[in-house]
Amino acid sequence: MRRTEGIRALFDIDPLPARRWCWPTFVVPGTGVEREIPSMPGQYNYSVDRLIPAVERVIRQGIGSVMVFGQADAPKDNGGSAAWCPHAPVQEAVRALKRAFPDLTVWTDVCLCAYTAHGHCAPLRPDGTPDNDAGCMALAKVALSHVEAGADGVAPSAMMDGQVRAIRSALDEAGFEERLLMAYSAKFASALYGPFRDAEGSAPVAVPGAPTDRRGYQASYANPDSAMLELVQDEAEGADILMVKPALFYLDMLRRAKERTLLPVAAYNVSGEYAMIHATARQGWGDLDDLARESLLALTRAGADLIISYWAPFYGRLFGKRR
Ligand code: PBG
Ligand code: ZN
């Protein structure tokens, strides 16, 4: 059954088609900025004007959607208020993308950590503990500012309890009941987010009384049932799409999620997963494209309905142009 290329190809599955991939992008204030992120080779911080041609190149690979992450262009504060400014980089990027590519599906990440002075995903109370419910109210404002700019869907990643319900009802009340909500449901407190936090400047900062990591709100990788509960709750709160993140260390969760829900399940192939493969290849310990292909096919095998990945711009090189 494996003797020739032709026989093998008869029974091989295909990678998830490009239209079901999403490219995460990082927008920064200013113009003319296209700065490579040192820990993420081939990924850049773009100002809005430079983002457009970059996305155009990615669309030419057949990639179906992008997710916009941004940095603050105003001072960071305890509540992350720069996140819902209607003219911050994310909101401007969404407007520019929808103007340039009306048929492109544009998602935004909804969180506060790139906008709070302490780097947490919610405001801190005076004693330094993250304030879950104040976080939900702020996230609803951020999501609303994103859909007002034209986002097709919002993806809340703060892992605050009740964030899906809070955002869904805020969007519905404002007349955006048809915009999508992709919930980062099983988002684990992972060591794989380091390169992303470099790109975003969003790592927790040492503050008296405040936690130095996100284990108080992100899921524990040692408690898979509680991560499943997050998925079930997000579905009940009105999510349209559920996500497992990271992806490669959590293929079991991806498969369990697929078995438990009829909603589409997204796999977020995070920055550390991308950086690890680049680092290995740079050491000469493996071939870059072979490693990437093997890892990405694992996500397809596990059942991902949507792959959010920094490899999206390289889809054609890795898999040929298929749809
Ligand atoms: C912000 C956020 C993070 C990622 C997506 N949204 C980082 C974090 O939780 O610290 C990680 C993405 C990646 O590593 O590629 N809440
Ligand atoms: Zn966050």
PDB file of C-alpha atoms in Angstrom, residues 49-223:
ATOM      1  CA  ASP A  49      -0.582  50.864   5.848  1.00  0.00           C
ATOM      2  CA  ARG A  50       1.925  47.973   5.682  1.00  0.00           C
ATOM      3  CA  LEU A  51      -0.567  45.394   6.901  1.00  0.00           C
ATOM      4  CA  ILE A  52      -2.732  45.722   3.792  1.00  0.00           C
ATOM      5  CA  PRO A  53      -0.163  44.524   1.213  1.00  0.00           C
ATOM      6  CA  ALA A  54       0.946  41.760   3.597  1.00  0.00           C
ATOM      7  CA  VAL A  55      -2.630  40.502   3.905  1.00  0.00           C
ATOM      8  CA  GLU A  56      -3.042  40.738   0.144  1.00  0.00           C
ATOM      9  CA  ARG A  57      -0.123  38.316  -0.283  1.00  0.00           C
ATOM     10  CA  VAL A  58      -1.708  35.944   2.208  1.00  0.00           C
ATOM     11  CA  ILE A  59      -5.121  36.094   0.551  1.00  0.00           C
ATOM     12  CA  ARG A  60      -3.424  35.066  -2.701  1.00  0.00           C
ATOM     13  CA  GLN A  61      -2.568  31.763  -0.958  1.00  0.00           C
ATOM     14  CA  GLY A  62      -6.305  31.190  -0.507  1.00  0.00           C
ATOM     15  CA  ILE A  63      -6.289  31.913   3.243  1.00  0.00           C
ATOM     16  CA  GLY A  64      -9.863  32.643   4.343  1.00  0.00           C
ATOM     17  CA  SER A  65      -9.495  34.892   7.365  1.00  0.00           C
ATOM     18  CA  VAL A  66      -7.203  36.986   9.513  1.00  0.00           C
ATOM     19  CA  MET A  67      -7.188  37.783  13.216  1.00  0.00           C
ATOM     20  CA  VAL A  68      -6.055  41.239  14.269  1.00  0.00           C
ATOM     21  CA  PHE A  69      -4.013  41.820  17.426  1.00  0.00           C
ATOM     22  CA  GLY A  70      -2.884  45.285  18.359  1.00  0.00           C
ATOM     23  CA  GLN A  71      -0.831  47.464  20.599  1.00  0.00           C
ATOM     24  CA  ALA A  72      -1.916  50.574  22.440  1.00  0.00           C
ATOM     25  CA  ASP A  73      -1.282  54.006  20.969  1.00  0.00           C
ATOM     26  CA  ALA A  74      -2.207  55.653  24.289  1.00  0.00           C
ATOM     27  CA  PRO A  75      -0.739  55.211  27.782  1.00  0.00           C
ATOM     28  CA  LYS A  76      -1.524  51.894  29.477  1.00  0.00           C
ATOM     29  CA  ASP A  77      -3.648  52.103  32.629  1.00  0.00           C
ATOM     30  CA  ASN A  78      -5.199  49.759  35.183  1.00  0.00           C
ATOM     31  CA  GLY A  79      -8.358  49.206  33.142  1.00  0.00           C
ATOM     32  CA  GLY A  80      -6.834  48.927  29.657  1.00  0.00           C
ATOM     33  CA  SER A  81      -8.989  51.786  28.350  1.00  0.00           C
ATOM     34  CA  ALA A  82      -6.919  52.259  25.179  1.00  0.00           C
ATOM     35  CA  ALA A  83      -8.321  48.906  24.013  1.00  0.00           C
ATOM     36  CA  TRP A  84     -11.752  50.362  23.185  1.00  0.00           C
ATOM     37  CA  CYS A  85     -10.601  53.614  21.614  1.00  0.00           C
ATOM     38  CA  PRO A  86     -12.395  53.753  18.230  1.00  0.00           C
ATOM     39  CA  HIS A  87      -9.216  54.890  16.444  1.00  0.00           C
ATOM     40  CA  ALA A  88      -6.604  52.606  18.018  1.00  0.00           C
ATOM     41  CA  PRO A  89      -4.507  50.444  15.671  1.00  0.00           C
ATOM     42  CA  VAL A  90      -6.823  47.396  15.800  1.00  0.00           C
ATOM     43  CA  GLN A  91      -9.963  49.362  15.011  1.00  0.00           C
ATOM     44  CA  GLU A  92      -8.204  51.247  12.195  1.00  0.00           C
ATOM     45  CA  ALA A  93      -6.764  48.005  10.818  1.00  0.00           C
ATOM     46  CA  VAL A  94     -10.215  46.410  10.739  1.00  0.00           C
ATOM     47  CA  ARG A  95     -11.619  49.398   8.854  1.00  0.00           C
ATOM     48  CA  ALA A  96      -8.758  49.355   6.361  1.00  0.00           C
ATOM     49  CA  LEU A  97      -8.964  45.586   5.838  1.00  0.00           C
ATOM     50  CA  LYS A  98     -12.716  45.567   5.228  1.00  0.00           C
ATOM     51  CA  ARG A  99     -12.332  48.499   2.841  1.00  0.00           C
ATOM     52  CA  ALA A 100      -9.530  46.818   0.875  1.00  0.00           C
ATOM     53  CA  PHE A 101     -10.904  43.247   1.013  1.00  0.00           C
ATOM     54  CA  PRO A 102     -14.675  43.248   1.604  1.00  0.00           C
ATOM     55  CA  ASP A 103     -14.882  39.456   1.211  1.00  0.00           C
ATOM     56  CA  LEU A 104     -12.115  38.678   3.701  1.00  0.00           C
ATOM     57  CA  THR A 105     -13.370  37.449   7.064  1.00  0.00           C
ATOM     58  CA  VAL A 106     -11.807  39.632   9.755  1.00  0.00           C
ATOM     59  CA  TRP A 107     -11.612  38.467  13.377  1.00  0.00           C
ATOM     60  CA  THR A 108     -10.276  40.468  16.275  1.00  0.00           C
ATOM     61  CA  ASP A 109      -8.714  39.239  19.474  1.00  0.00           C
ATOM     62  CA  VAL A 110     -10.541  40.776  22.428  1.00  0.00           C
ATOM     63  CA  CYS A 111      -8.363  41.168  25.494  1.00  0.00           C
ATOM     64  CA  LEU A 112      -6.879  43.840  27.726  1.00  0.00           C
ATOM     65  CA  CYS A 113      -3.351  42.577  28.450  1.00  0.00           C
ATOM     66  CA  ALA A 114      -1.672  44.660  25.721  1.00  0.00           C
ATOM     67  CA  TYR A 115      -3.369  47.761  27.156  1.00  0.00           C
ATOM     68  CA  THR A 116      -3.135  47.339  30.938  1.00  0.00           C
ATOM     69  CA  ALA A 117      -0.120  48.770  32.772  1.00  0.00           C
ATOM     70  CA  HIS A 118       0.271  45.489  34.697  1.00  0.00           C
ATOM     71  CA  GLY A 119      -0.186  43.192  31.683  1.00  0.00           C
ATOM     72  CA  HIS A 120      -3.114  41.218  33.100  1.00  0.00           C
ATOM     73  CA  CYS A 121      -6.195  40.399  31.061  1.00  0.00           C
ATOM     74  CA  ALA A 122      -8.513  42.232  33.522  1.00  0.00           C
ATOM     75  CA  PRO A 123      -8.218  45.308  35.757  1.00  0.00           C
ATOM     76  CA  LEU A 124      -6.631  44.685  39.151  1.00  0.00           C
ATOM     77  CA  ARG A 125      -8.419  45.446  42.411  1.00  0.00           C
ATOM     78  CA  PRO A 126      -6.533  47.598  44.956  1.00  0.00           C
ATOM     79  CA  ASP A 127      -5.185  44.390  46.556  1.00  0.00           C
ATOM     80  CA  GLY A 128      -3.694  43.281  43.216  1.00  0.00           C
ATOM     81  CA  THR A 129      -6.159  40.513  42.355  1.00  0.00           C
ATOM     82  CA  PRO A 130      -7.724  40.463  38.856  1.00  0.00           C
ATOM     83  CA  ASP A 131     -11.340  41.703  38.873  1.00  0.00           C
ATOM     84  CA  ASN A 132     -13.259  39.171  36.765  1.00  0.00           C
ATOM     85  CA  ASP A 133     -16.537  41.047  36.421  1.00  0.00           C
ATOM     86  CA  ALA A 134     -14.966  44.438  35.728  1.00  0.00           C
ATOM     87  CA  GLY A 135     -12.956  42.572  33.099  1.00  0.00           C
ATOM     88  CA  CYS A 136     -16.122  41.272  31.439  1.00  0.00           C
ATOM     89  CA  MET A 137     -17.615  44.775  31.264  1.00  0.00           C
ATOM     90  CA  ALA A 138     -14.438  46.157  29.691  1.00  0.00           C
ATOM     91  CA  LEU A 139     -14.197  43.265  27.212  1.00  0.00           C
ATOM     92  CA  ALA A 140     -17.755  43.962  26.061  1.00  0.00           C
ATOM     93  CA  LYS A 141     -16.731  47.561  25.294  1.00  0.00           C
ATOM     94  CA  VAL A 142     -13.674  46.361  23.365  1.00  0.00           C
ATOM     95  CA  ALA A 143     -15.733  43.869  21.347  1.00  0.00           C
ATOM     96  CA  LEU A 144     -18.309  46.530  20.523  1.00  0.00           C
ATOM     97  CA  SER A 145     -15.610  48.908  19.268  1.00  0.00           C
ATOM     98  CA  HIS A 146     -14.287  46.122  17.024  1.00  0.00           C
ATOM     99  CA  VAL A 147     -17.615  45.268  15.415  1.00  0.00           C
ATOM    100  CA  GLU A 148     -18.416  48.967  15.014  1.00  0.00           C
ATOM    101  CA  ALA A 149     -15.192  49.170  12.988  1.00  0.00           C
ATOM    102  CA  GLY A 150     -16.493  46.303  10.849  1.00  0.00           C
ATOM    103  CA  ALA A 151     -15.099  43.083  12.349  1.00  0.00           C
ATOM    104  CA  ASP A 152     -16.982  39.983  11.198  1.00  0.00           C
ATOM    105  CA  GLY A 153     -16.292  38.254  14.483  1.00  0.00           C
ATOM    106  CA  VAL A 154     -14.672  38.769  17.853  1.00  0.00           C
ATOM    107  CA  ALA A 155     -12.537  36.285  19.748  1.00  0.00           C
ATOM    108  CA  PRO A 156     -12.332  36.958  23.485  1.00  0.00           C
ATOM    109  CA  SER A 157      -9.108  35.532  24.942  1.00  0.00           C
ATOM    110  CA  ALA A 158      -9.054  36.923  28.490  1.00  0.00           C
ATOM    111  CA  MET A 159     -10.505  33.767  30.097  1.00  0.00           C
ATOM    112  CA  MET A 160     -12.739  35.754  32.451  1.00  0.00           C
ATOM    113  CA  ASP A 161     -15.775  33.782  33.641  1.00  0.00           C
ATOM    114  CA  GLY A 162     -18.901  34.991  31.854  1.00  0.00           C
ATOM    115  CA  GLN A 163     -17.013  36.917  29.149  1.00  0.00           C
ATOM    116  CA  VAL A 164     -18.888  35.189  26.315  1.00  0.00           C
ATOM    117  CA  ARG A 165     -22.296  36.031  27.793  1.00  0.00           C
ATOM    118  CA  ALA A 166     -21.261  39.636  28.503  1.00  0.00           C
ATOM    119  CA  ILE A 167     -19.971  40.199  24.967  1.00  0.00           C
ATOM    120  CA  ARG A 168     -22.835  38.371  23.258  1.00  0.00           C
ATOM    121  CA  SER A 169     -25.465  40.437  25.047  1.00  0.00           C
ATOM    122  CA  ALA A 170     -23.608  43.729  24.461  1.00  0.00           C
ATOM    123  CA  LEU A 171     -23.353  42.999  20.728  1.00  0.00           C
ATOM    124  CA  ASP A 172     -26.991  41.910  20.499  1.00  0.00           C
ATOM    125  CA  GLU A 173     -28.236  45.004  22.326  1.00  0.00           C
ATOM    126  CA  ALA A 174     -26.284  47.245  19.966  1.00  0.00           C
ATOM    127  CA  GLY A 175     -27.764  45.578  16.881  1.00  0.00           C
ATOM    128  CA  PHE A 176     -24.764  43.373  16.036  1.00  0.00           C
ATOM    129  CA  GLU A 177     -26.575  40.097  16.672  1.00  0.00           C
ATOM    130  CA  GLU A 178     -25.196  38.595  13.453  1.00  0.00           C
ATOM    131  CA  ARG A 179     -21.522  39.163  14.224  1.00  0.00           C
ATOM    132  CA  LEU A 180     -19.694  35.989  15.220  1.00  0.00           C
ATOM    133  CA  LEU A 181     -18.186  35.107  18.554  1.00  0.00           C
ATOM    134  CA  MET A 182     -15.263  32.693  18.597  1.00  0.00           C
ATOM    135  CA  ALA A 183     -14.505  31.778  22.202  1.00  0.00           C
ATOM    136  CA  TYR A 184     -10.985  30.969  23.359  1.00  0.00           C
ATOM    137  CA  SER A 185     -12.672  28.348  25.547  1.00  0.00           C
ATOM    138  CA  ALA A 186      -9.955  25.896  26.437  1.00  0.00           C
ATOM    139  CA  LYS A 187      -7.086  28.349  26.634  1.00  0.00           C
ATOM    140  CA  PHE A 188      -4.401  26.889  28.838  1.00  0.00           C
ATOM    141  CA  ALA A 189      -1.936  28.686  31.088  1.00  0.00           C
ATOM    142  CA  SER A 190       0.915  27.691  28.788  1.00  0.00           C
ATOM    143  CA  ALA A 191       4.631  28.340  28.548  1.00  0.00           C
ATOM    144  CA  LEU A 192       4.187  28.602  24.765  1.00  0.00           C
ATOM    145  CA  TYR A 193       3.017  32.241  24.616  1.00  0.00           C
ATOM    146  CA  GLY A 194       6.445  33.856  25.117  1.00  0.00           C
ATOM    147  CA  PRO A 195       7.133  34.969  21.519  1.00  0.00           C
ATOM    148  CA  PHE A 196       3.605  36.415  21.263  1.00  0.00           C
ATOM    149  CA  ARG A 197       4.119  38.449  24.431  1.00  0.00           C
ATOM    150  CA  ASP A 198       7.311  39.851  22.837  1.00  0.00           C
ATOM    151  CA  ALA A 199       5.297  40.842  19.770  1.00  0.00           C
ATOM    152  CA  GLU A 200       2.504  42.410  21.815  1.00  0.00           C
ATOM    153  CA  GLY A 201       4.368  43.723  24.838  1.00  0.00           C
ATOM    154  CA  SER A 202       1.700  42.001  26.923  1.00  0.00           C
ATOM    155  CA  ALA A 203       3.549  39.960  29.551  1.00  0.00           C
ATOM    156  CA  PRO A 204       2.477  40.421  33.190  1.00  0.00           C
ATOM    157  CA  VAL A 205       4.597  43.036  34.976  1.00  0.00           C
ATOM    158  CA  ALA A 206       5.720  42.700  38.607  1.00  0.00           C
ATOM    159  CA  VAL A 207       3.140  44.567  40.729  1.00  0.00           C
ATOM    160  CA  PRO A 208       2.853  44.168  44.538  1.00  0.00           C
ATOM    161  CA  GLY A 209       0.063  41.729  45.365  1.00  0.00           C
ATOM    162  CA  ALA A 210      -0.588  40.832  41.711  1.00  0.00           C
ATOM    163  CA  PRO A 211       0.053  37.382  40.248  1.00  0.00           C
ATOM    164  CA  THR A 212       3.113  37.019  37.999  1.00  0.00           C
ATOM    165  CA  ASP A 213       1.377  34.573  35.658  1.00  0.00           C
ATOM    166  CA  ARG A 214      -2.120  33.873  34.314  1.00  0.00           C
ATOM    167  CA  ARG A 215      -2.833  30.617  36.150  1.00  0.00           C
ATOM    168  CA  GLY A 216      -5.604  32.301  38.141  1.00  0.00           C
ATOM    169  CA  TYR A 217      -7.759  32.631  35.020  1.00  0.00           C
ATOM    170  CA  GLN A 218      -6.351  30.492  32.188  1.00  0.00           C
ATOM    171  CA  ALA A 219      -7.046  26.728  32.234  1.00  0.00           C
ATOM    172  CA  SER A 220      -4.769  24.248  33.984  1.00  0.00           C
ATOM    173  CA  TYR A 221      -3.173  21.674  31.710  1.00  0.00           C
ATOM    174  CA  ALA A 222      -3.351  19.241  34.614  1.00  0.00           C
ATOM    175  CA  ASN A 223      -7.158  19.521  34.814  1.00  0.00           C
TER     176      ASN A 223
END
